Amino acid sequence: MDTKTHFAANLPKPGDSLASLSTPIPVIDEDRLAANIRRVQSYMDEHHLAFRPHIKTHKIPALARQQVEAGARGINCQKISEAEVFAAQGFEDILITYNILGDAKLQRLANLNDRISGIKVVADSIVTVTSLAAYFTGRKPLTVLVECDTGGGRCGVQTPDEAAALARGIAASRSLVFGGLMTYPKPDTEEAVEHFFIATMAYLAIDGIDCRIRSNGGTPSLFRAHLVPSATEHRAGTYIYNDRAMARAGHCTLDDCAMHVLATVVSRPTPDRVILDAGSKALTSDLLGFSDYGHIVEFPDAVITSLSEEHAVVDISGIDGIRPEIGERVRIIPNHTCVISNLFDRMTFHRDGIVTRVEDVAARGLVW
Amino acid sequence: MDTKTHFAANLPKPGDSLASLSTPIPVIDEDRLAANIRRVQSYMDEHHLAFRPHIKTHKIPALARQQVEAGARGINCQKISEAEVFAAQGFEDILITYNILGDAKLQRLANLNDRISGIKVVADSIVTVTSLAAYFTGRKPLTVLVECDTGGGRCGVQTPDEAAALARGIAASRSLVFGGLMTYPKPDTEEAVEHFFIATMAYLAIDGIDCRIRSNGGTPSLFRAHLVPSATEHRAGTYIYNDRAMARAGHCTLDDCAMHVLATVVSRPTPDRVILDAGSKALTSDLLGFSDYGHIVEFPDAVITSLSEEHAVVDISGIDGIRPEIGERVRIIPNHTCVISNLFDRMTFHRDGIVTRVEDVAARGLVW
């Protein structure tokens, strides 16, 4: 028998109390989740911006459905496998914000493009464009956006000049359709994004090439998205769960964080040290600029100083008052929620401490 | 249909060339794996030390079988779910090096203890011991070792005095059997471990209490395990795959690292920057004291300066000579292998670049 099925008896079930669940386990507060979706969608609606949630944060089709029902226009994926899972669940407007290379992935991309109407990818080099153009020759044309580096320092062409040149290459290919521009900017750099989009559009207008989509992105400065009037849409993932990094960025408060990792104090070897059962295999080692590994709701002055795989070492010397005891359960707001989704096969949801549903993290664990 | 089954067509198969696999993907070199197992087992045999591999590194029963066939005496688990998976595969001598608390886990522990002969756990507090003793009353007695903090700064009683006191408590309980001492030490502190074990044994000898097992652990200074003559066994996990941190510690060379994460150059936005498709969801953010996120075999002077979820940003300015090109594939020796096992549902093995087998990472993704 499949081991995963064999041990399914230990899974949380609707109606269970959170207090009965084995730790460590990430749980999602349904009301905070719904409020996060509403709040961001309202902002986008108010500013007439199309909103494209990035599903890498949750990898769960039912959550993308909530996002779309609230008003989102399509979804954003980072990998072929994510797009495959969501396409199989009926999503049609999917932007994969990645340079796709290699025959195995191109074949799967072509299959997706045949099956659904709205597959779009990005490219930031002539190598990627040439390879896409060659692979899609004789097939249904593929829509490709140009990825622009507006200061984020990851992928993307470096200047509007380069963006226009690459766009012309895409537009000139009979097997590709030029879809527009895409960027994943540094937070709080709206002016740079606006300049990049406007300049590229101006260059392309001379050739009569239309940048239909101008896709901006990111959660941290999401509520400044209206400062990029040239953008037609905004992409964001983390906002649905939120996390400690988003609270620090000013996007939300700690009270808006829908994900908590439940953990248990398993040891208190010294008066100033407790050990939790949530280590790097439950929280990840993502620091995102913090010097510690998460915020303990019940003990905000405790500091998770280090993680090993199944242990968190917590310095409690700064706690003024009652200190955590062995056996006590705590809630950790993680530094970064998106990577935690990638660790767990299932995500547990609750309202007021009672489990409402358990969803498969359907798009994790697959071949790219 | 289950999405995982639906997309199984993309999985590697025996006979596939590594060059045909979609990246990012961790792969294990069979010959290096076998050599790592042999080398450590030979050392343990030579020094008449029982060896107990920690399966947290691989979570794969077939690998534990290779370790036991080479001469390992039992296995080490960190969680109930790991022990459940390995017990279901016929392993009997299982030490779970963890304080187990909470009814759900205690119930599962009792089931395991009923089913197999060699379940052992550790405790480092009277709270844990009391809870174990109460739960196992009227059941088959449970073997409990005392976890000792010999300088590692994680769990464990702080002094031989405390260790002896806790051991007496275990020995006095009718539902528990005192099994001995266990420590997870800081590397290169053999003297401290030896002192802790010897002193505790001396205290307990006065009461006629025997410390049957004295379990020492860790890969980094594994080849100094003979410097703790009081130890009866050594536990280690990482040695089977090895990683960049173990090479830095002097346990092995980079050539002994059996795990590589295959990645593809997907972008080269500037002359000095390339982007790989292996991010924190493939490598984890574990730094373990390094300032970068892995060693690129083909470009040892390249530096993985940051990771986002599906991207590695690589500074190639230090490369003297030919630089990586878009589409080129590279092998990354990760900082830490154990956490990578926790990200992937399956592990792919190869010999000379041809896939030999694909194993389920059977003990990942389960409820604690």
XYZ file of C-alpha atoms in Angstrom:
736
model
C 0.000 0.000 0.000
C 1.108 3.551 -0.723
C 2.579 4.932 2.497
C 0.833 8.260 2.091
C -2.553 6.535 2.024
C -1.528 4.227 4.835
C -0.890 7.127 7.184
C -3.823 9.269 6.068
C -5.556 8.456 9.356
C -3.378 11.092 10.994
C -4.608 13.899 8.755
C -6.689 16.748 10.171
C -10.411 16.585 9.391
C -13.106 19.253 9.259
C -14.487 19.740 12.742
C -11.191 18.972 14.480
C -10.002 21.497 16.993
C -6.638 23.073 16.149
C -5.574 22.118 19.668
C -5.864 18.447 18.696
C -3.580 18.638 15.644
C -0.061 17.255 15.760
C 2.558 19.954 15.443
C 4.320 21.379 13.520
C 1.575 22.202 11.056
C 0.744 25.310 9.040
C -2.865 26.430 9.305
C -4.799 29.138 7.488
C -7.404 31.382 9.104
C -10.365 31.422 6.681
C -11.564 34.875 7.716
C -8.175 36.519 7.378
C -7.695 34.751 4.042
C -11.030 36.056 2.744
C -10.299 39.545 4.062
C -6.868 39.581 2.376
C -8.454 38.591 -0.941
C -11.210 41.229 -0.595
C -8.920 44.025 0.474
C -6.523 43.691 -2.437
C -9.241 43.068 -5.027
C -11.137 46.171 -3.851
C -8.019 48.251 -4.289
C -7.465 46.886 -7.802
C -11.120 47.446 -8.720
C -11.010 50.990 -7.416
C -8.004 51.728 -9.635
C -9.339 49.812 -12.657
C -6.320 47.523 -12.644
C -6.707 43.923 -13.703
C -5.409 41.668 -10.948
C -3.603 38.404 -11.624
C -2.859 36.429 -8.415
C 0.351 34.431 -8.347
C -0.554 30.910 -7.268
C 3.011 29.986 -6.215
C 2.070 31.155 -2.727
C -0.616 28.513 -2.190
C -0.531 26.089 -5.169
C -4.172 25.217 -4.408
C -6.830 25.454 -7.158
C -9.677 26.085 -4.677
C -7.904 29.224 -3.458
C -7.349 30.494 -6.984
C -11.068 29.987 -7.518
C -11.760 32.223 -4.499
C -9.413 34.816 -5.974
C -11.086 34.701 -9.370
C -14.582 34.775 -7.863
C -13.546 37.933 -6.013
C -12.677 39.515 -9.361
C -9.175 38.434 -10.335
C -8.504 38.267 -14.073
C -6.539 35.075 -14.717
C -3.665 33.655 -12.728
C 0.119 33.768 -12.643
C 2.245 30.612 -12.460
C 5.994 30.220 -12.190
C 6.371 26.697 -13.583
C 4.879 24.444 -16.236
C 3.682 21.970 -13.608
C 1.741 24.693 -11.789
C 0.081 25.720 -15.048
C -0.733 22.074 -15.838
C -2.447 21.542 -12.491
C -4.462 24.740 -12.735
C -5.355 24.204 -16.398
C -6.654 20.748 -15.472
C -8.929 22.522 -12.982
C -10.420 24.793 -15.618
C -8.217 27.895 -15.455
C -7.632 29.321 -18.953
C -5.893 32.679 -18.541
C -2.477 31.676 -17.257
C 0.685 33.747 -17.435
C 3.852 31.765 -16.730
C 6.412 34.395 -15.791
C 9.436 32.353 -16.786
C 11.886 31.761 -19.625
C 10.986 28.270 -20.772
C 13.843 26.283 -22.279
C 14.479 22.652 -23.139
C 12.509 20.171 -25.216
C 10.679 18.435 -22.358
C 9.278 21.716 -21.051
C 8.555 23.083 -24.512
C 6.554 19.977 -25.354
C 4.451 20.401 -22.216
C 4.057 24.107 -22.957
C 2.821 23.288 -26.457
C 0.342 20.788 -25.029
C -0.970 23.434 -22.651
C -1.191 25.995 -25.433
C -3.207 23.528 -27.524
C -5.544 22.747 -24.643
C -6.417 26.178 -23.279
C -6.859 29.601 -24.790
C -4.911 31.927 -22.546
C -1.411 30.523 -22.018
C 1.245 33.224 -22.034
C 4.948 33.066 -21.185
C 7.754 35.586 -20.927
C 11.208 35.812 -22.476
C 14.161 38.061 -21.791
C 16.673 36.938 -24.409
C 16.958 36.254 -28.068
C 18.013 32.701 -27.151
C 14.670 32.038 -25.445
C 12.693 33.739 -28.213
C 14.507 31.837 -30.960
C 13.976 28.537 -29.187
C 10.265 29.251 -28.606
C 9.811 30.386 -32.202
C 11.473 27.243 -33.545
C 9.504 24.906 -31.292
C 6.149 26.492 -32.049
C 6.636 26.548 -35.809
C 3.731 24.666 -37.357
C 1.782 24.758 -34.081
C -0.765 27.074 -32.576
C 1.118 30.371 -32.013
C 2.293 31.101 -28.479
C 1.871 34.465 -26.766
C 5.122 35.828 -25.354
C 5.690 38.913 -23.206
C 9.061 40.562 -22.763
C 10.381 40.438 -19.213
C 11.925 43.749 -18.179
C 14.427 44.288 -15.352
C 13.230 47.569 -13.888
C 15.681 47.349 -11.001
C 14.745 44.019 -9.424
C 18.074 42.533 -10.487
C 16.778 39.119 -11.420
C 15.707 38.268 -14.973
C 14.750 40.779 -17.621
C 16.146 42.903 -20.419
C 18.031 45.890 -19.048
C 16.693 48.816 -21.094
C 13.560 49.881 -22.985
C 15.731 49.744 -26.109
C 16.486 46.071 -25.553
C 12.857 45.394 -24.648
C 11.687 46.938 -27.905
C 14.260 44.972 -29.902
C 13.163 41.689 -28.341
C 9.488 42.597 -28.816
C 10.153 43.232 -32.496
C 11.747 39.791 -32.745
C 8.679 38.171 -31.166
C 6.274 40.183 -33.309
C 8.208 39.197 -36.432
C 7.934 35.465 -35.696
C 5.021 33.699 -37.352
C 4.840 31.142 -34.531
C 4.747 33.704 -31.715
C 2.394 36.512 -30.721
C 3.833 39.518 -28.916
C 1.744 39.889 -25.739
C 3.307 42.899 -24.053
C 5.661 43.662 -21.154
C 6.159 42.144 -17.735
C 8.301 43.107 -14.769
C 8.942 41.945 -11.224
C 10.184 45.191 -9.713
C 11.917 46.108 -6.510
C 9.328 47.413 -4.029
C 8.680 51.153 -4.020
C 10.175 51.773 -7.460
C 6.967 52.641 -9.282
C 8.600 55.504 -11.133
C 11.210 53.200 -12.675
C 8.543 50.741 -13.823
C 6.408 53.494 -15.303
C 9.376 54.944 -17.159
C 10.420 51.541 -18.531
C 6.918 50.686 -19.751
C 6.247 54.115 -21.278
C 9.591 54.295 -23.070
C 9.267 50.784 -24.484
C 5.717 51.438 -25.639
C 6.866 54.626 -27.364
C 9.630 52.814 -29.227
C 7.243 50.089 -30.324
C 4.505 52.526 -31.336
C 6.841 53.761 -34.079
C 6.710 50.233 -35.545
C 2.977 49.974 -34.981
C 3.510 47.232 -32.370
C 0.975 47.276 -29.552
C 1.949 46.312 -25.976
C -1.409 44.846 -25.095
C -0.470 43.687 -21.565
C 1.795 45.680 -19.238
C 2.120 43.460 -16.219
C 3.546 44.823 -12.981
C 3.940 42.740 -9.838
C 4.763 42.175 -6.195
C 2.980 42.261 -2.850
C 5.221 44.521 -0.722
C 4.265 47.795 -2.413
C 1.055 46.490 -3.971
C -1.021 49.387 -2.660
C 1.141 51.738 -4.733
C 0.309 49.891 -7.959
C -1.804 52.851 -9.117
C 1.426 54.869 -9.344
C 2.165 52.902 -12.518
C -0.705 54.131 -14.700
C 0.788 52.511 -17.798
C 0.344 49.043 -16.256
C -2.739 47.124 -17.330
C -2.467 44.504 -14.630
C -0.756 43.687 -11.350
C 0.452 40.283 -10.145
C 0.869 39.321 -6.487
C 1.035 36.097 -4.522
C 1.953 36.554 -0.877
C -0.938 38.949 -0.110
C -3.371 36.014 0.183
C -1.650 34.574 3.273
C 0.636 37.489 4.188
C 3.643 36.977 6.419
C 6.095 38.677 8.701
C 8.018 40.157 5.760
C 4.848 41.717 4.317
C 4.027 43.198 7.732
C 7.518 44.695 7.943
C 7.076 46.116 4.426
C 3.932 47.903 5.598
C 1.625 45.937 3.325
C -0.319 44.517 6.277
C -0.231 44.083 10.030
C 0.690 40.910 11.866
C -3.056 40.526 12.491
C -3.593 40.187 8.749
C -1.340 37.132 8.561
C -3.604 34.198 7.711
C -0.917 31.517 8.058
C 0.398 30.339 11.385
C 2.703 27.419 11.949
C 1.509 25.659 15.092
C 4.366 24.366 17.200
C 4.893 22.772 20.602
C 7.496 23.534 23.239
C 9.322 20.210 23.533
C 12.197 21.195 25.779
C 13.389 23.904 28.117
C 16.975 22.922 28.758
C 17.915 26.190 30.463
C 15.883 29.020 31.993
C 16.570 31.160 28.926
C 16.157 28.577 26.143
C 13.173 26.665 24.873
C 13.025 24.309 21.915
C 10.043 24.124 19.561
C 9.250 21.229 17.249
C 9.167 23.473 14.160
C 12.538 23.475 12.406
C 13.763 24.253 8.926
C 11.620 21.426 7.539
C 8.518 23.296 8.734
C 9.513 26.981 8.585
C 12.332 26.949 5.998
C 15.501 28.970 6.618
C 14.214 32.004 4.721
C 15.299 35.089 6.638
C 14.294 37.773 4.094
C 16.423 40.246 5.986
C 15.256 39.256 9.461
C 17.835 37.992 11.926
C 15.474 35.337 13.320
C 13.145 32.698 11.948
C 9.621 33.837 12.718
C 7.378 35.738 15.120
C 5.865 33.826 18.029
C 2.426 35.333 18.586
C 2.106 34.370 22.247
C 5.671 35.448 23.082
C 6.562 38.407 20.862
C 9.752 38.993 22.862
C 11.026 35.467 22.285
C 13.609 35.132 19.506
C 13.966 32.064 17.286
C 17.735 32.254 17.051
C 18.423 29.120 15.025
C 16.740 26.213 13.325
C 17.835 22.695 12.787
C 15.682 20.390 10.725
C 13.088 19.556 13.375
C 13.985 21.990 16.160
C 13.734 25.735 16.692
C 16.037 27.137 19.345
C 14.323 30.036 21.068
C 15.967 32.625 23.293
C 13.378 33.577 25.915
C 15.654 35.802 27.981
C 13.823 38.880 26.715
C 10.437 37.740 28.006
C 9.219 39.863 30.867
C 6.639 37.754 32.667
C 5.336 34.248 32.105
C 7.617 32.078 30.023
C 6.653 29.195 27.743
C 6.452 25.782 29.393
C 7.130 22.336 27.999
C 4.021 21.009 26.279
C 2.655 24.483 25.572
C 1.576 25.207 22.014
C 2.412 28.413 20.197
C 1.612 30.042 16.865
C 4.458 31.223 14.653
C 3.970 33.838 11.946
C 6.577 32.750 9.418
C 8.994 35.111 7.687
C 7.849 33.820 4.300
C 4.684 31.862 3.598
C 5.259 30.886 -0.058
C 8.107 28.505 0.731
C 6.123 26.838 3.504
C 3.415 25.851 1.020
C 6.156 23.987 -0.806
C 6.977 21.820 2.245
C 3.558 20.394 3.014
C 1.377 18.069 0.931
C -1.802 19.461 2.433
C -2.913 22.761 3.901
C -5.335 22.938 6.814
C -7.870 25.757 7.085
C -9.807 26.827 10.168
C -12.298 29.307 11.509
C -12.120 30.223 15.186
C -9.888 27.266 15.877
C -12.056 24.606 14.206
C -10.836 22.958 11.018
C -13.028 23.887 8.048
C -11.244 22.037 5.240
C -8.004 20.377 4.213
C -6.789 21.096 0.692
C -4.145 19.230 -1.307
C -1.264 21.529 -2.183
C -1.888 20.166 -5.641
C 0.873 21.948 -7.541
C 3.780 21.095 -5.236
C 6.143 18.178 -5.616
C 5.798 17.855 -9.377
C 8.482 17.789 -12.034
C 9.135 21.402 -13.005
C -7.870 11.849 -11.069
C -5.162 12.540 -8.540
C -2.969 15.262 -10.024
C 0.215 13.523 -8.915
C -0.751 10.433 -10.909
C -1.943 12.537 -13.810
C 1.454 14.157 -14.227
C 3.520 11.045 -13.524
C 4.380 10.871 -17.222
C 6.956 13.575 -16.586
C 8.858 11.511 -14.022
C 12.369 10.259 -14.760
C 12.633 6.555 -15.615
C 15.515 4.094 -15.395
C 17.566 4.354 -18.571
C 16.893 8.067 -19.037
C 19.915 10.226 -19.576
C 20.369 12.933 -16.918
C 20.648 15.394 -19.794
C 17.019 14.681 -20.686
C 15.587 15.436 -17.229
C 13.702 18.656 -16.570
C 15.520 20.924 -14.148
C 15.731 21.700 -11.289
C 16.048 18.172 -9.973
C 18.245 16.584 -7.305
C 20.046 13.435 -8.422
C 22.166 10.946 -6.522
C 25.310 9.305 -7.895
C 24.993 5.581 -7.027
C 28.740 4.977 -6.854
C 29.437 7.914 -4.566
C 26.478 6.896 -2.407
C 27.794 3.344 -2.078
C 31.305 4.612 -1.380
C 30.035 6.977 1.336
C 28.173 4.115 3.013
C 31.196 1.803 2.804
C 33.709 4.348 3.999
C 31.839 5.271 7.158
C 30.805 1.714 7.963
C 34.418 0.527 7.606
C 35.527 3.187 10.047
C 32.861 2.165 12.552
C 33.704 -1.525 12.151
C 37.376 -0.817 12.631
C 36.625 0.954 15.917
C 33.996 -1.555 17.065
C 31.359 1.152 17.235
C 27.771 0.298 16.404
C 26.542 2.627 13.674
C 22.980 3.932 13.515
C 22.281 5.959 10.340
C 19.877 8.871 10.655
C 17.292 8.465 7.921
C 16.188 12.142 8.036
C 18.760 12.794 5.324
C 17.097 10.572 2.722
C 13.742 9.352 4.151
C 13.947 6.376 1.760
C 13.619 2.795 3.107
C 15.678 1.294 0.243
C 18.644 3.456 1.270
C 18.341 2.460 4.911
C 18.392 -1.142 3.717
C 21.692 -0.455 1.921
C 23.014 1.067 5.140
C 21.932 -1.923 7.231
C 23.249 -4.423 4.705
C 26.605 -2.658 4.928
C 26.592 -3.292 8.660
C 24.567 -0.546 10.345
C 22.864 -1.558 13.588
C 19.350 -0.081 13.515
C 18.276 3.358 12.368
C 17.686 6.809 13.797
C 14.493 8.767 13.119
C 13.533 12.280 14.168
C 9.752 11.973 13.931
C 6.983 9.470 14.560
C 5.986 9.496 10.896
C 9.506 8.551 9.843
C 9.513 5.665 12.310
C 6.063 4.558 11.084
C 7.202 4.439 7.457
C 10.385 2.542 8.257
C 8.659 0.162 10.677
C 6.153 -0.660 7.944
C 9.139 -1.621 5.787
C 10.478 -4.063 8.351
C 12.914 -1.986 10.394
C 12.750 -2.949 14.084
C 15.609 -1.172 15.866
C 14.535 2.463 15.677
C 15.730 5.262 17.941
C 13.592 8.407 17.717
C 15.842 11.158 19.054
C 13.030 13.443 20.141
C 10.942 14.438 23.156
C 7.520 13.091 22.251
C 4.605 15.011 23.742
C 0.869 15.171 23.119
C -1.788 12.480 22.995
C -1.904 12.028 19.221
C 1.827 11.359 19.024
C 1.867 9.223 22.175
C -0.873 7.033 20.750
C 1.116 6.497 17.577
C 4.253 5.847 19.608
C 2.413 3.217 21.652
C 1.178 1.568 18.453
C 4.728 1.440 17.139
C 6.025 0.065 20.430
C 3.387 -2.684 20.318
C 4.221 -3.559 16.738
C 8.007 -3.732 16.749
C 10.615 -4.745 19.279
C 13.201 -1.999 19.188
C 11.461 1.367 19.493
C 13.381 3.789 21.676
C 12.845 7.498 22.338
C 14.693 10.182 24.274
C 13.636 12.645 26.962
C 15.363 15.633 28.497
C 12.867 16.761 31.126
C 10.784 15.439 33.924
C 7.725 16.751 32.058
C 8.420 14.452 29.109
C 9.280 11.502 31.331
C 6.162 11.937 33.460
C 3.962 12.181 30.402
C 5.543 9.096 28.805
C 5.279 7.143 32.057
C 1.608 8.038 32.448
C 0.738 7.200 28.852
C 2.531 3.859 28.863
C 1.055 2.675 32.142
C -0.697 -0.618 31.480
C 1.030 -0.957 28.100
C 4.192 -2.604 26.885
C 7.013 -0.645 28.548
C 8.804 1.953 26.435
C 12.580 2.347 26.316
C 13.724 5.894 26.995
C 17.214 7.375 26.762
C 18.238 10.625 28.414
C 19.225 13.337 25.950
C 22.321 15.217 27.111
C 23.411 18.687 25.994
C 27.166 18.272 25.739
C 27.584 21.725 24.212
C 25.367 21.511 21.140
C 22.993 24.055 22.664
C 19.799 22.458 21.466
C 17.886 19.943 23.601
C 19.312 17.975 26.488
C 19.893 18.062 30.215
C 22.747 20.382 31.086
C 24.863 18.328 33.490
C 25.700 14.706 34.283
C 23.963 15.328 37.613
C 20.704 16.216 35.871
C 21.140 13.311 33.458
C 21.508 10.878 36.326
C 18.476 12.309 38.116
C 16.312 11.947 35.022
C 17.666 8.444 34.369
C 16.707 7.465 37.913
C 13.190 8.754 37.254
C 12.924 6.660 34.105
C 14.377 3.585 35.792
C 11.920 3.981 38.658
C 8.891 4.008 36.365
C 7.228 0.641 35.826
C 6.022 1.660 32.365
C 9.444 2.808 31.131
C 12.809 1.144 30.625
C 15.943 3.254 30.976
C 17.881 2.749 27.763
C 20.955 4.906 28.243
C 22.300 8.277 27.116
C 22.154 10.171 23.853
C 23.734 13.399 22.656
C 23.915 15.476 19.520
C 27.187 17.282 20.125
C 28.910 20.227 18.575
C 31.538 18.961 16.100
C 35.049 18.428 17.446
C 34.011 18.318 21.106
C 34.708 14.646 21.719
C 36.275 15.368 25.094
C 33.119 17.037 26.375
C 30.954 14.111 25.238
C 33.285 11.583 26.803
C 33.316 13.470 30.078
C 29.514 13.798 30.141
C 28.943 10.106 29.442
C 31.587 8.884 31.901
C 30.423 11.132 34.719
C 26.778 10.201 34.264
C 27.602 6.499 34.110
C 29.596 6.831 37.323
C 26.708 8.516 39.138
C 24.280 5.844 37.950
C 26.628 2.978 38.756
C 26.238 3.922 42.425
C 22.520 3.134 42.075
C 23.226 0.005 40.059
C 21.641 1.564 36.973
C 23.240 0.488 33.718
C 23.552 2.894 30.752
C 23.231 0.218 28.115
C 23.355 2.555 25.111
C 25.616 5.624 24.916
C 24.685 7.202 21.630
C 26.877 9.881 20.115
C 26.129 11.571 16.806
C 26.862 13.867 13.902
C 28.567 13.673 10.518
C 30.991 16.636 10.591
C 33.475 15.082 13.023
C 32.322 11.493 12.509
C 35.844 10.221 11.867
C 36.766 11.313 15.399
C 34.018 9.172 16.930
C 36.655 6.794 18.335
C 37.764 9.639 20.619
C 34.621 8.936 22.663
C 35.448 5.416 23.858
C 32.516 5.429 26.277
C 30.063 5.630 23.372
C 28.502 2.363 22.256
C 27.113 3.740 19.016
C 27.318 6.682 16.645
C 24.474 8.244 14.667
C 24.900 10.183 11.426
C 22.724 11.138 8.509
C 24.362 13.531 6.067
C 27.367 11.276 5.358
C 25.292 9.174 2.941
C 24.855 12.024 0.455
C 27.403 14.515 1.815
C 27.220 18.187 0.931
C 29.164 21.398 0.739
C 29.015 21.877 4.515
C 30.474 18.421 5.135
C 33.272 19.148 2.667
C 34.038 22.409 4.477
C 34.061 20.517 7.782
C 36.713 18.196 6.381
C 34.512 15.113 6.518
C 34.722 14.616 2.748
C 35.775 16.301 -0.465
C 33.434 17.881 -2.976
C 34.039 14.772 -5.089
C 32.398 12.668 -2.371
C 29.132 14.600 -2.653
C 26.588 12.158 -4.090
C 23.787 14.716 -4.491
C 23.749 17.315 -7.217
C 20.891 19.608 -8.041
C 20.731 19.871 -11.816
C 19.824 23.347 -13.004
C 19.596 25.259 -16.275
C 20.792 28.758 -17.100
C 17.559 30.500 -18.070
C 18.756 34.070 -18.380
C 21.871 36.179 -18.672
C 20.539 39.686 -18.254
C 23.961 41.298 -17.895
C 27.497 40.135 -18.711
C 28.126 39.456 -15.012
C 24.805 37.866 -14.004
C 23.168 34.600 -14.917
C 19.932 33.187 -13.573
C 19.424 29.484 -12.870
C 16.073 27.760 -12.522
C 16.936 26.368 -9.061
C 15.613 28.657 -6.329
C 14.759 28.289 -2.677
C 12.080 25.742 -3.571
C 14.820 23.458 -4.938
C 17.901 24.331 -2.854
C 16.342 25.765 0.326
C 17.805 28.911 1.893
C 20.066 26.967 4.256
C 23.376 28.802 4.416
C 25.010 26.816 7.262
C 27.570 29.570 7.592
C 28.232 29.997 3.871
C 27.545 33.374 2.298
C 26.132 31.819 -0.879
C 23.665 29.103 -1.779
C 25.666 26.244 -3.268
C 28.716 25.273 -5.270
C 28.401 25.129 -9.059
C 30.643 22.277 -10.196
C 31.231 23.557 -13.722
C 31.851 27.132 -12.568
C 33.486 27.008 -9.147
C 34.191 30.761 -9.301
C 30.541 31.640 -9.849
C 28.673 32.784 -6.732
C 24.983 32.123 -6.093
C 24.345 35.429 -4.377
C 20.602 35.151 -3.794
C 17.646 32.881 -4.301
C 14.049 33.608 -4.948
C 11.596 30.762 -5.082
C 12.358 29.548 -8.596
C 15.443 31.577 -9.486
C 19.075 31.603 -8.410
C 20.923 34.833 -9.093
C 24.541 34.050 -9.915
C 27.408 36.511 -10.006
C 29.763 35.310 -12.739
C 32.147 38.267 -12.615
C 34.788 36.094 -10.947
C 34.895 33.588 -13.793
C 38.144 33.727 -15.703
C 37.433 32.131 -19.055
C 34.301 30.690 -20.606
C 31.097 31.841 -18.954
C 27.789 29.971 -18.693
C 25.391 30.469 -21.573
C 21.603 30.455 -21.645
C 20.338 26.905 -22.000
C 23.478 25.391 -20.470
C 22.976 22.898 -17.665
C 25.012 22.901 -14.469
C 25.347 20.759 -11.354
C 25.031 22.391 -7.948
C 26.448 20.804 -4.798
C 24.000 22.080 -2.204
C 25.003 23.540 1.147
C 22.752 21.046 2.937
C 21.317 17.873 1.458
C 18.921 16.817 4.247
C 16.533 19.702 3.677
C 16.467 19.087 -0.073
C 15.139 15.558 0.497
C 12.234 17.243 2.255
C 11.291 19.263 -0.852
C 10.955 16.480 -3.416
C 8.471 13.604 -3.538
C 10.921 11.381 -5.385
C 14.677 11.039 -5.595
C 16.417 10.103 -8.838
C 19.561 7.951 -8.824
C 22.069 7.538 -11.625
C 25.303 5.883 -12.627
C 27.521 7.636 -15.174
C 24.664 9.920 -16.146
C 22.056 7.223 -16.744
C 19.093 6.945 -14.370
C 19.223 3.693 -12.380
C 16.111 4.072 -10.206
C 13.618 6.556 -8.838
C 12.681 6.157 -5.170
C 9.721 7.662 -3.324
C 10.910 9.920 -0.523
C 8.470 7.868 1.485
C 8.820 9.553 4.852
C 8.371 13.167 3.737
C 5.155 15.112 3.697
C 3.483 13.189 6.497
C 1.887 14.472 9.683
C 4.665 14.682 12.275
